[in-house]
CSV table of C-alpha atoms and ligand atoms in Angstrom, one decimal:
chain,number,residue,atom,x,y,z
A,1,UNK,CA,41.3,140.7,161.4
A,2,UNK,CA,43.9,139.5,163.7
A,3,UNK,CA,47.4,141.3,164.3
A,4,UNK,CA,50.1,138.8,163.8
A,5,UNK,CA,53.8,139.6,164.7
A,6,UNK,CA,56.5,137.5,163.1
A,7,UNK,CA,60.0,137.4,164.8
A,8,UNK,CA,62.5,136.7,162.2
A,9,UNK,CA,62.8,137.7,158.5
A,10,UNK,CA,64.7,134.7,157.2
A,11,UNK,CA,63.1,132.3,154.7
A,12,UNK,CA,61.0,130.8,157.5
A,13,UNK,CA,59.6,134.0,158.8
A,14,UNK,CA,59.1,135.6,155.4
A,15,UNK,CA,57.2,132.5,153.9
A,16,UNK,CA,55.1,132.4,157.0
A,17,UNK,CA,54.3,136.3,156.5
A,18,UNK,CA,53.4,135.6,152.8
A,19,UNK,CA,50.9,132.9,153.7
A,20,UNK,CA,49.4,134.9,156.5
A,21,UNK,CA,48.9,137.9,154.1
A,22,UNK,CA,47.4,135.6,151.5
A,23,UNK,CA,44.7,134.7,154.0
A,24,UNK,CA,43.9,138.3,154.6
A,25,UNK,CA,45.7,138.8,158.0
A,26,UNK,CA,47.6,141.7,159.2
A,27,UNK,CA,51.3,141.1,159.6
A,28,UNK,CA,54.3,143.0,161.2
A,29,UNK,CA,57.7,141.5,161.0
A,30,UNK,CA,60.6,142.3,163.4
A,31,UNK,CA,64.3,141.6,162.7
A,32,UNK,CA,67.3,142.8,164.5
A,33,UNK,CA,69.2,143.1,161.0
A,34,UNK,CA,68.8,146.0,158.8
A,35,UNK,CA,67.4,144.0,155.9
A,36,UNK,CA,65.7,140.6,155.3
A,37,UNK,CA,67.7,137.5,154.8
A,38,UNK,CA,70.9,138.5,156.5
A,39,UNK,CA,70.9,135.5,159.1
A,40,UNK,CA,71.4,132.0,158.1
A,41,UNK,CA,69.3,132.4,154.9
A,42,UNK,CA,71.9,134.8,153.4
A,43,UNK,CA,74.4,132.4,151.6
A,44,UNK,CA,73.4,128.9,152.1
A,45,UNK,CA,74.0,126.0,149.8
A,46,UNK,CA,70.8,126.9,147.8
A,47,UNK,CA,69.6,123.4,147.5
A,48,UNK,CA,65.8,122.6,147.6
A,49,UNK,CA,66.5,119.0,148.1
A,50,UNK,CA,63.8,116.5,149.5
A,51,UNK,CA,66.5,113.9,148.6
A,52,UNK,CA,68.5,115.2,151.5
A,53,UNK,CA,65.8,114.7,154.1
A,54,UNK,CA,67.9,112.5,156.5
A,55,UNK,CA,69.0,114.0,159.7
A,56,UNK,CA,72.9,114.2,160.1
A,57,UNK,CA,72.8,112.1,163.2
A,58,UNK,CA,72.7,108.9,161.1
A,59,UNK,CA,73.1,105.6,162.9
A,60,UNK,CA,76.7,105.0,164.0
A,61,UNK,CA,77.6,108.8,164.4
A,62,UNK,CA,78.7,108.1,168.0
A,63,UNK,CA,81.6,106.1,166.5
A,64,UNK,CA,83.0,109.2,164.9
A,65,UNK,CA,82.8,111.4,168.0
A,66,UNK,CA,86.7,111.3,168.9
A,67,UNK,CA,87.5,112.3,165.3
A,68,UNK,CA,85.1,115.1,165.4
A,69,UNK,CA,86.8,116.4,168.5
A,70,UNK,CA,90.4,116.2,167.4
A,71,UNK,CA,90.6,116.4,163.6
A,72,UNK,CA,90.6,119.8,162.0
A,73,UNK,CA,89.7,118.5,158.6
A,74,UNK,CA,86.7,116.3,159.6
A,75,UNK,CA,83.5,117.4,157.9
A,76,UNK,CA,81.9,117.6,161.4
A,77,UNK,CA,83.9,119.3,164.1
A,78,UNK,CA,83.2,119.7,167.7
A,79,UNK,CA,85.0,122.8,169.4
A,80,UNK,CA,85.9,121.9,173.2
A,81,UNK,CA,84.5,125.2,174.2
A,82,UNK,CA,81.1,124.3,172.9
A,83,UNK,CA,80.9,121.1,174.8
A,84,UNK,CA,79.2,122.5,178.0
A,85,UNK,CA,76.4,124.0,175.8
A,86,UNK,CA,75.7,120.5,174.5
A,87,UNK,CA,75.3,118.8,177.8
A,88,UNK,CA,71.4,118.2,177.4
A,89,UNK,CA,71.2,118.6,173.5
A,90,UNK,CA,74.2,116.1,172.8
A,91,UNK,CA,72.7,113.0,174.4
A,92,UNK,CA,69.4,113.7,172.7
A,93,UNK,CA,71.0,113.9,169.4
A,94,UNK,CA,72.8,110.7,170.0
A,95,UNK,CA,69.7,109.0,171.2
A,96,UNK,CA,67.8,110.1,167.9
A,97,UNK,CA,70.8,108.4,165.8
A,98,UNK,CA,69.2,105.0,166.6
A,99,UNK,CA,67.7,103.4,163.4
A,100,UNK,CA,64.1,104.0,164.3
A,101,UNK,CA,64.0,107.5,165.2
A,102,UNK,CA,66.4,108.5,162.4
A,103,UNK,CA,64.0,106.8,160.0
A,104,UNK,CA,60.9,108.5,161.5
A,105,UNK,CA,62.6,111.8,161.2
A,106,UNK,CA,63.8,111.2,157.6
A,107,UNK,CA,60.4,110.4,156.5
A,108,UNK,CA,58.7,113.4,158.3
A,109,UNK,CA,61.2,115.7,156.6
A,110,UNK,CA,60.6,113.9,153.3
A,111,UNK,CA,56.9,114.5,153.5
A,112,UNK,CA,57.3,118.2,154.4
A,113,UNK,CA,60.1,118.7,151.8
A,114,UNK,CA,58.0,117.3,149.0
A,115,UNK,CA,55.1,119.3,150.1
A,116,UNK,CA,57.4,122.3,150.3
A,117,UNK,CA,58.8,122.1,146.8
A,118,UNK,CA,55.2,122.3,145.4
A,119,UNK,CA,54.4,125.3,147.7
A,120,UNK,CA,57.5,126.9,146.5
A,121,UNK,CA,56.3,126.6,142.9
A,122,UNK,CA,53.0,128.1,143.8
A,123,UNK,CA,54.9,131.0,145.4
A,124,UNK,CA,57.0,131.5,142.2
A,125,UNK,CA,53.9,131.3,140.0
A,126,UNK,CA,51.9,133.7,142.2
A,127,UNK,CA,54.6,136.3,142.6
A,128,UNK,CA,57.1,135.8,139.8
A,129,UNK,CA,60.1,136.0,142.0
A,130,UNK,CA,63.4,135.8,140.4
A,131,UNK,CA,66.0,134.2,142.6
A,132,UNK,CA,68.3,132.2,140.1
A,133,UNK,CA,66.1,129.3,140.5
A,134,UNK,CA,66.6,125.9,138.7
A,135,UNK,CA,64.5,122.9,138.3
A,136,UNK,CA,67.2,120.6,136.9
A,137,UNK,CA,67.5,118.3,140.0
A,138,UNK,CA,70.8,117.4,142.0
A,139,UNK,CA,73.5,114.9,141.8
A,140,UNK,CA,75.2,113.3,144.6
A,141,UNK,CA,78.4,111.7,143.8
A,142,UNK,CA,80.7,109.4,145.8
A,143,UNK,CA,84.5,109.0,146.0
A,144,UNK,CA,84.5,105.7,148.0
A,145,UNK,CA,82.5,102.5,147.8
A,146,UNK,CA,81.5,102.6,151.5
A,147,UNK,CA,80.1,106.1,151.1
A,148,UNK,CA,78.1,105.0,148.0
A,149,UNK,CA,76.7,101.9,149.8
A,150,UNK,CA,75.6,103.9,152.9
A,151,UNK,CA,73.9,106.3,150.5
A,152,UNK,CA,72.1,103.7,148.7
A,153,UNK,CA,70.5,102.5,151.8
A,154,UNK,CA,68.7,105.9,152.5
A,155,UNK,CA,68.1,106.2,148.7
A,156,UNK,CA,66.1,103.0,148.9
A,157,UNK,CA,64.0,104.3,151.7
A,158,UNK,CA,63.2,107.7,150.1
A,159,UNK,CA,62.5,105.8,146.7
A,160,UNK,CA,60.0,103.9,148.4
A,161,UNK,CA,58.4,107.1,149.5
A,162,UNK,CA,58.1,108.6,146.0
A,163,UNK,CA,61.6,110.2,145.3
A,164,UNK,CA,62.8,109.7,141.9
A,165,UNK,CA,66.5,108.5,142.5
A,166,UNK,CA,68.4,107.2,139.6
A,167,UNK,CA,71.7,105.3,140.4
A,168,UNK,CA,74.6,106.0,137.9
A,169,UNK,CA,78.1,104.7,137.2
A,170,UNK,CA,81.0,107.4,136.6
A,171,UNK,CA,80.1,107.8,133.0
A,172,UNK,CA,76.5,108.2,133.8
A,173,UNK,CA,77.3,111.0,136.4
A,174,UNK,CA,79.4,112.8,133.7
A,175,UNK,CA,76.5,112.4,131.2
A,176,UNK,CA,74.3,114.2,133.8
A,177,UNK,CA,76.7,116.9,134.7
A,178,UNK,CA,79.5,117.2,132.0
A,179,UNK,CA,81.8,119.5,134.0
A,180,UNK,CA,82.6,116.5,136.0
A,181,UNK,CA,84.5,114.9,133.0
A,182,UNK,CA,87.9,115.8,134.3
A,183,UNK,CA,87.2,113.9,137.7
A,184,UNK,CA,85.5,110.9,136.3
A,185,UNK,CA,88.2,108.5,137.4
A,186,UNK,CA,87.9,109.6,140.9
A,187,UNK,CA,84.1,108.8,141.1
A,188,UNK,CA,83.0,105.4,142.0
A,189,UNK,CA,79.1,106.2,141.7
A,190,UNK,CA,76.4,108.8,141.7
A,191,UNK,CA,72.8,109.3,142.4
A,192,UNK,CA,70.7,111.8,140.3
A,193,UNK,CA,67.6,113.2,141.8
A,194,UNK,CA,65.7,114.9,139.0
A,195,UNK,CA,63.0,116.1,141.3
A,196,UNK,CA,65.3,118.3,143.3
A,197,UNK,CA,65.7,122.1,142.6
A,198,UNK,CA,67.8,125.2,143.7
A,199,UNK,CA,67.9,128.8,144.0
A,200,UNK,CA,69.3,131.7,145.9
A,201,UNK,CA,67.7,132.0,149.5
A,202,UNK,CA,68.9,135.6,149.9
A,203,UNK,CA,67.5,136.7,146.6
A,204,UNK,CA,64.3,135.1,147.5
A,205,UNK,CA,64.2,136.8,150.9
A,206,UNK,CA,64.6,140.2,149.2
A,207,UNK,CA,61.8,139.4,146.7
A,208,UNK,CA,59.6,138.1,149.4
A,209,UNK,CA,60.2,141.2,151.5
A,210,UNK,CA,59.3,143.6,148.8
A,211,UNK,CA,56.1,141.6,147.9
A,212,UNK,CA,55.2,141.5,151.7
A,213,UNK,CA,55.5,145.4,152.0
A,214,UNK,CA,53.3,145.7,148.8
A,215,UNK,CA,50.7,143.4,150.3
A,216,UNK,CA,50.6,145.7,153.3
A,217,UNK,CA,52.9,143.9,155.7
A,218,UNK,CA,55.0,146.1,158.1
A,219,UNK,CA,58.6,145.8,158.8
A,220,UNK,CA,60.7,146.7,161.9
A,221,UNK,CA,64.3,146.2,160.9
A,222,UNK,CA,67.0,146.9,163.4
A,223,UNK,CA,64.9,146.0,166.3
A,224,UNK,CA,65.6,143.2,168.7
A,225,UNK,CA,62.7,141.3,170.5
A,226,UNK,CA,64.0,141.1,174.1
A,227,UNK,CA,61.2,139.0,175.2
A,228,UNK,CA,57.5,138.0,174.5
A,229,UNK,CA,55.1,139.6,177.0
A,230,UNK,CA,52.5,137.3,178.3
A,231,UNK,CA,49.5,138.1,180.6
A,232,UNK,CA,46.7,135.9,181.9
A,233,UNK,CA,47.9,132.9,180.0
A,234,UNK,CA,48.0,134.7,176.4
A,235,UNK,CA,50.5,136.7,174.4
A,236,UNK,CA,50.0,140.3,174.6
A,237,UNK,CA,53.1,141.7,172.9
A,238,UNK,CA,56.7,141.8,172.1
A,239,UNK,CA,59.2,143.8,174.2
A,240,UNK,CA,61.8,145.8,172.2
A,241,UNK,CA,64.4,148.0,173.7
A,242,UNK,CA,62.1,151.1,174.3
A,243,UNK,CA,58.7,149.8,173.4
A,244,UNK,CA,56.2,146.8,173.6
A,245,UNK,CA,54.5,146.0,170.2
A,246,UNK,CA,51.0,144.9,171.2
A,247,UNK,CA,49.8,142.0,169.0
A,248,UNK,CA,47.2,139.1,169.2
A,249,UNK,CA,49.6,136.5,168.0
A,250,UNK,CA,53.2,136.0,167.9
A,251,UNK,CA,55.1,133.7,165.6
A,252,UNK,CA,58.7,132.8,166.6
A,253,UNK,CA,60.8,132.1,163.5
A,254,UNK,CA,64.1,133.5,164.7
A,255,UNK,CA,66.4,130.6,163.6
A,256,UNK,CA,69.1,129.8,166.3
A,257,UNK,CA,67.5,132.5,168.7
A,258,UNK,CA,64.2,130.7,168.8
A,259,UNK,CA,64.7,128.5,172.0
A,260,UNK,CA,65.5,131.6,174.2
A,261,UNK,CA,62.3,133.5,172.9
A,262,UNK,CA,60.2,130.4,173.1
A,263,UNK,CA,61.1,129.6,176.7
A,264,UNK,CA,58.5,132.3,177.7
A,265,UNK,CA,55.8,130.2,175.7
A,266,UNK,CA,56.5,127.2,177.9
A,267,UNK,CA,58.5,125.4,175.3
A,268,UNK,CA,61.8,123.8,175.8
A,269,UNK,CA,63.0,123.7,172.0
A,270,UNK,CA,65.9,121.4,171.7
A,271,UNK,CA,67.9,123.4,169.1
A,272,UNK,CA,71.5,124.2,168.8
A,273,UNK,CA,73.5,126.2,166.3
A,274,UNK,CA,75.6,124.2,164.0
A,275,UNK,CA,78.0,126.4,162.0
A,276,UNK,CA,78.6,126.0,158.2
A,277,UNK,CA,80.6,127.8,155.6
A,278,UNK,CA,80.2,129.0,152.1
A,279,UNK,CA,82.2,130.6,149.3
A,280,UNK,CA,80.6,132.2,146.3
A,281,UNK,CA,82.4,132.6,143.1
A,282,UNK,CA,81.9,134.6,140.1
A,283,UNK,CA,83.7,132.5,137.2
A,284,UNK,CA,84.5,134.1,133.9
A,285,UNK,CA,81.1,134.0,131.8
A,286,UNK,CA,83.1,132.5,129.0
A,287,UNK,CA,83.9,129.4,131.1
A,288,UNK,CA,81.7,126.3,131.1
A,289,UNK,CA,79.2,126.4,134.1
A,290,UNK,CA,77.9,123.3,135.8
A,291,UNK,CA,74.2,122.7,135.0
A,292,UNK,CA,72.9,121.5,138.3
A,293,UNK,CA,74.1,121.3,141.9
A,294,UNK,CA,76.4,118.3,142.8
A,295,UNK,CA,76.8,117.2,146.3
A,296,UNK,CA,80.0,115.5,147.5
A,297,UNK,CA,78.9,113.3,150.3
A,298,UNK,CA,82.2,112.7,151.9
A,299,UNK,CA,82.6,116.4,152.6
A,300,UNK,CA,79.1,117.1,153.5
A,301,UNK,CA,79.3,119.8,150.8
A,302,UNK,CA,77.4,121.1,147.8
A,303,UNK,CA,78.5,123.0,144.8
A,304,UNK,CA,75.5,124.9,143.4
A,305,UNK,CA,75.2,127.1,140.2
A,306,UNK,CA,73.3,130.2,141.0
A,307,UNK,CA,72.8,132.1,137.9
A,308,UNK,CA,76.2,133.5,137.0
A,309,UNK,CA,77.6,132.5,140.4
A,310,UNK,CA,79.0,129.2,141.8
A,311,UNK,CA,78.4,128.6,145.5
A,312,UNK,CA,80.2,125.9,147.5
A,313,UNK,CA,78.7,125.3,150.9
A,314,UNK,CA,79.3,122.8,153.7
A,315,UNK,CA,81.0,121.6,156.9
A,316,UNK,CA,79.3,121.4,160.3
A,317,UNK,CA,80.9,122.7,163.3
A,318,UNK,CA,79.7,122.9,166.9
A,319,UNK,CA,81.2,126.2,167.9
A,320,UNK,CA,78.4,127.8,170.0
A,321,UNK,CA,77.3,131.3,168.5
A,322,UNK,CA,80.7,132.0,166.9
A,323,UNK,CA,80.5,133.2,163.4
A,324,UNK,CA,84.2,133.9,162.8
A,325,UNK,CA,85.6,132.7,159.7
A,326,UNK,CA,88.3,130.0,160.2
A,327,UNK,CA,90.7,130.3,157.2
A,328,UNK,CA,91.4,126.5,157.2
A,329,UNK,CA,87.5,125.8,156.7
A,330,UNK,CA,87.3,128.5,154.0
A,331,UNK,CA,90.4,127.0,152.2
A,332,UNK,CA,88.9,123.3,152.4
A,333,UNK,CA,85.9,124.7,150.5
A,334,UNK,CA,88.2,126.1,147.8
A,335,UNK,CA,90.1,122.9,147.5
A,336,UNK,CA,86.9,121.0,147.0
A,337,UNK,CA,85.9,123.2,144.0
A,338,UNK,CA,89.2,122.8,142.6
A,339,UNK,CA,89.2,118.9,143.1
A,340,UNK,CA,85.7,118.8,141.7
A,341,UNK,CA,85.9,121.3,138.8
A,342,UNK,CA,89.5,121.9,137.9
A,343,UNK,CA,88.7,123.4,134.6
A,344,UNK,CA,86.6,126.1,136.3
A,345,UNK,CA,88.5,126.7,139.5
A,346,UNK,CA,91.4,128.6,138.1
A,347,UNK,CA,93.2,131.3,140.0
A,348,UNK,CA,91.2,134.1,138.6
A,349,UNK,CA,87.9,132.3,139.7
A,350,UNK,CA,89.2,131.4,143.1
A,351,UNK,CA,90.3,135.0,143.7
A,352,UNK,CA,86.6,136.1,143.2
A,353,UNK,CA,85.5,134.0,146.3
A,354,UNK,CA,83.4,135.7,149.1
A,355,UNK,CA,83.5,133.8,152.3
A,356,UNK,CA,80.4,133.5,154.7
A,357,UNK,CA,79.5,131.6,157.9
A,358,UNK,CA,76.0,130.8,159.2
A,359,UNK,CA,74.4,128.9,162.0
A,360,UNK,CA,72.0,126.1,161.2
A,361,UNK,CA,69.2,125.8,163.8
A,362,UNK,CA,69.5,122.0,164.4
A,363,UNK,CA,66.9,120.1,166.3
A,364,UNK,CA,68.2,117.2,168.3
A,365,UNK,CA,65.6,114.8,166.9
A,366,UNK,CA,66.3,116.3,163.3
A,367,UNK,CA,62.7,117.6,162.7
A,368,UNK,CA,61.6,121.2,162.7
A,369,UNK,CA,59.2,122.7,165.3
A,370,UNK,CA,55.9,123.9,163.7
A,371,UNK,CA,52.9,124.7,165.7
A,372,UNK,CA,51.4,126.3,168.8
A,373,UNK,CA,53.2,127.2,172.0
A,374,UNK,CA,51.7,126.4,175.5
A,375,UNK,CA,50.5,130.0,175.8
A,376,UNK,CA,47.4,131.3,173.8
A,377,UNK,CA,48.3,133.2,170.7
A,378,UNK,CA,51.9,131.8,170.5
A,379,UNK,CA,53.2,129.9,167.6
A,380,UNK,CA,56.6,128.6,166.5
A,381,UNK,CA,58.2,127.8,163.1
A,382,UNK,CA,62.0,127.0,163.7
A,383,UNK,CA,64.6,124.3,163.8
A,384,UNK,CA,64.8,123.3,160.3
A,385,UNK,CA,68.6,122.5,160.6
A,386,UNK,CA,70.3,121.7,157.2
A,387,UNK,CA,66.9,121.9,155.3
A,388,UNK,CA,65.3,125.3,156.1
A,389,UNK,CA,65.5,126.6,152.6
A,390,UNK,CA,64.0,123.5,151.4
A,391,UNK,CA,61.2,123.1,154.1
A,392,UNK,CA,60.3,126.8,154.4
A,393,UNK,CA,57.4,127.2,152.0
A,394,UNK,CA,55.7,124.0,153.2
A,395,UNK,CA,56.3,124.8,156.9
A,396,UNK,CA,54.7,128.2,156.6
A,397,UNK,CA,51.6,126.6,154.8
A,398,UNK,CA,51.3,124.0,157.6
A,399,UNK,CA,51.7,126.5,160.3
A,400,UNK,CA,49.2,129.0,158.9
A,401,UNK,CA,46.7,126.1,158.4
A,402,UNK,CA,47.1,125.3,161.9
A,403,UNK,CA,46.7,128.8,163.1
A,404,UNK,CA,43.6,129.2,160.9
A,405,UNK,CA,41.8,126.2,162.2
A,406,UNK,CA,42.0,124.7,158.6
A,407,UNK,CA,42.8,120.9,158.4
A,408,UNK,CA,46.5,120.8,157.1
A,409,UNK,CA,47.3,118.6,154.0
A,410,UNK,CA,49.9,116.8,156.4
A,411,UNK,CA,49.8,115.2,159.8
A,412,UNK,CA,51.5,118.0,161.9
A,413,UNK,CA,52.3,115.9,164.9
A,414,UNK,CA,55.9,114.9,163.9
A,415,UNK,CA,56.9,118.6,164.0
A,416,UNK,CA,54.8,119.5,167.1
A,417,UNK,CA,56.6,122.0,169.4
A,418,UNK,CA,55.3,120.1,172.6
A,419,UNK,CA,56.7,116.7,171.4
B,501,FAD,C1,76.4,126.7,155.2
B,501,FAD,C2,75.1,126.5,155.2
B,501,FAD,C3,74.5,125.9,154.0
B,501,FAD,C4,73.2,125.5,154.2
B,501,FAD,N1,72.6,125.0,152.8
B,501,FAD,C5,71.3,124.7,152.8
B,501,FAD,C6,70.8,124.2,151.6
B,501,FAD,O1,71.5,124.1,150.5
B,501,FAD,N2,69.4,123.9,151.6
B,501,FAD,C7,68.7,124.2,152.6
B,501,FAD,O2,67.5,123.8,152.5
B,501,FAD,N3,69.2,124.6,153.8
B,501,FAD,C8,70.4,125.0,153.9
B,501,FAD,N4,70.9,125.6,155.1
B,501,FAD,C9,70.1,125.8,156.1
B,501,FAD,C10,69.1,127.0,156.1
B,501,FAD,O3,70.0,128.1,155.5
B,501,FAD,C11,68.6,127.3,157.4
B,501,FAD,O4,67.9,126.3,157.8
B,501,FAD,C12,67.6,128.5,157.1
B,501,FAD,O5,68.3,129.6,156.6
B,501,FAD,C13,67.0,129.0,158.5
B,501,FAD,O6,66.0,130.0,158.2
B,501,FAD,P1,65.4,130.7,159.4
B,501,FAD,O7,64.4,131.6,158.7
B,501,FAD,O8,64.8,129.8,160.3
B,501,FAD,O9,66.6,131.4,160.2
B,501,FAD,P2,67.4,132.8,159.7
B,501,FAD,O10,67.6,132.9,158.2
B,501,FAD,O11,68.6,132.9,160.6
B,501,FAD,O12,66.5,134.0,160.2
B,501,FAD,C14,66.3,134.4,161.5
B,501,FAD,C15,66.1,135.8,161.7
B,501,FAD,O13,65.7,136.0,163.0
B,501,FAD,C16,66.4,137.3,163.5
B,501,FAD,N5,66.3,137.3,164.8
B,501,FAD,C17,66.9,136.4,165.6
B,501,FAD,N6,66.7,136.8,167.0
B,501,FAD,C18,65.8,137.9,167.0
B,501,FAD,C19,65.3,138.7,168.0
B,501,FAD,N7,65.2,138.4,169.2
B,501,FAD,N8,64.6,139.8,167.5
B,501,FAD,C20,64.5,140.2,166.2
B,501,FAD,N9,65.0,139.4,165.2
B,501,FAD,C21,65.7,138.3,165.7
B,501,FAD,C22,67.8,137.1,162.8
B,501,FAD,O14,68.2,138.4,162.6
B,501,FAD,C23,67.5,136.4,161.5
B,501,FAD,O15,67.4,137.4,160.4
B,501,FAD,C24,72.3,125.8,155.2
B,501,FAD,C25,72.9,126.5,156.3
B,501,FAD,C26,74.2,126.8,156.3
B,501,FAD,C27,74.8,127.4,157.4
């Protein structure tokens, strides 16, 4: 049996550990936080959506750069202070917004996302995790004709690759999500994706951590890996403050912290943190609840029912590692819930809102890094951007197949860390 050390207890590290344990491996997980799922996996949008496989650097993104720099209400914001950190990554992000690489990344994510949802079903069946999951699909709605037309182009592409996407008029949108009835006149069109799903990533992390412990996995919470130790061209351990944990293999699944750790493995991962916000409300149980997640494309935001709670998540901000809550951004999310569900978002419900901010680990070419490092015994699983919850289960399976020398179900080359 081989000793495996997973750095990071978010959705990606935990699903990787589950898969390793399923194959009979020994696993230790290290995380700086005191529990699992307290990083970016804590209060994300909850969407498990192959339909959203297109990276955010869509063709034409460069035309909006000035707006992103100066406007405080743009869905994507670039803080001036973050500009120096984007000197290498920024041009790569823009180069990958050309039509051909954007399409390549969309299709690579789509294949992995579809695979991942099937894997997630397997995990649910195997372990019976309860995480306020729903398989009722997702609905994107549009307030302008231009936004609707742009989405239809991507929808055509993903439809050709097996995604069930149903174009709806405003009345059709309300038939799918009756809670949208009060705003029907503001909707120009919608797309329903019946194959999408949703669930609370943090509840999943907690359930996964319990199962990993039951299966013999060991946790080292509250410990930070300062660097990976390499000798004679192979990994020998991970250095903590007062100790080196010896191991045969290391898996870097440390979200936005992954590039710094992976540098020691001969990898230059083009990942930058892109900050997002969420607000989680607990409406009156007597009030009507939406039945599925709705995505307001214009705001890059989603409103997702998670059991008795309603979460709105979105916005993208290049602000370095800063996790401070900007009251204006938080307020924008509240306004969006009000504008979407006026009958639910009364003052009492809005007062229950719990704000949160997290850092998406966004790769410049829009695809995650899954595979071996350049040093023997080193592996990475990171850079999943706005899709980490969606892609986690499939990424874990793909990585552990590669680690085990098993032919993977997917071509791993689009996600190669050495690309
Ligand atoms: C507002 C928002 C909404 C989102 N909505 C969705 C959505 O609806 N659907 C979707 O698919 N994705 C969504 N995402 C993206 C998704 O949440 C992330 O891609 C995913 O959580 C990343 O998981 P991870 O395991 O890679 O990273 P994390 O969850 O951040 O886990 C990494 C862990 O590594 C630990 N760590 C880091 N460095 C070290 C170190 N040196 N030593 C020890 N431990 C370390 C951290 O403490 C952390 O716990 C959203 C993100 C945001 C911010």
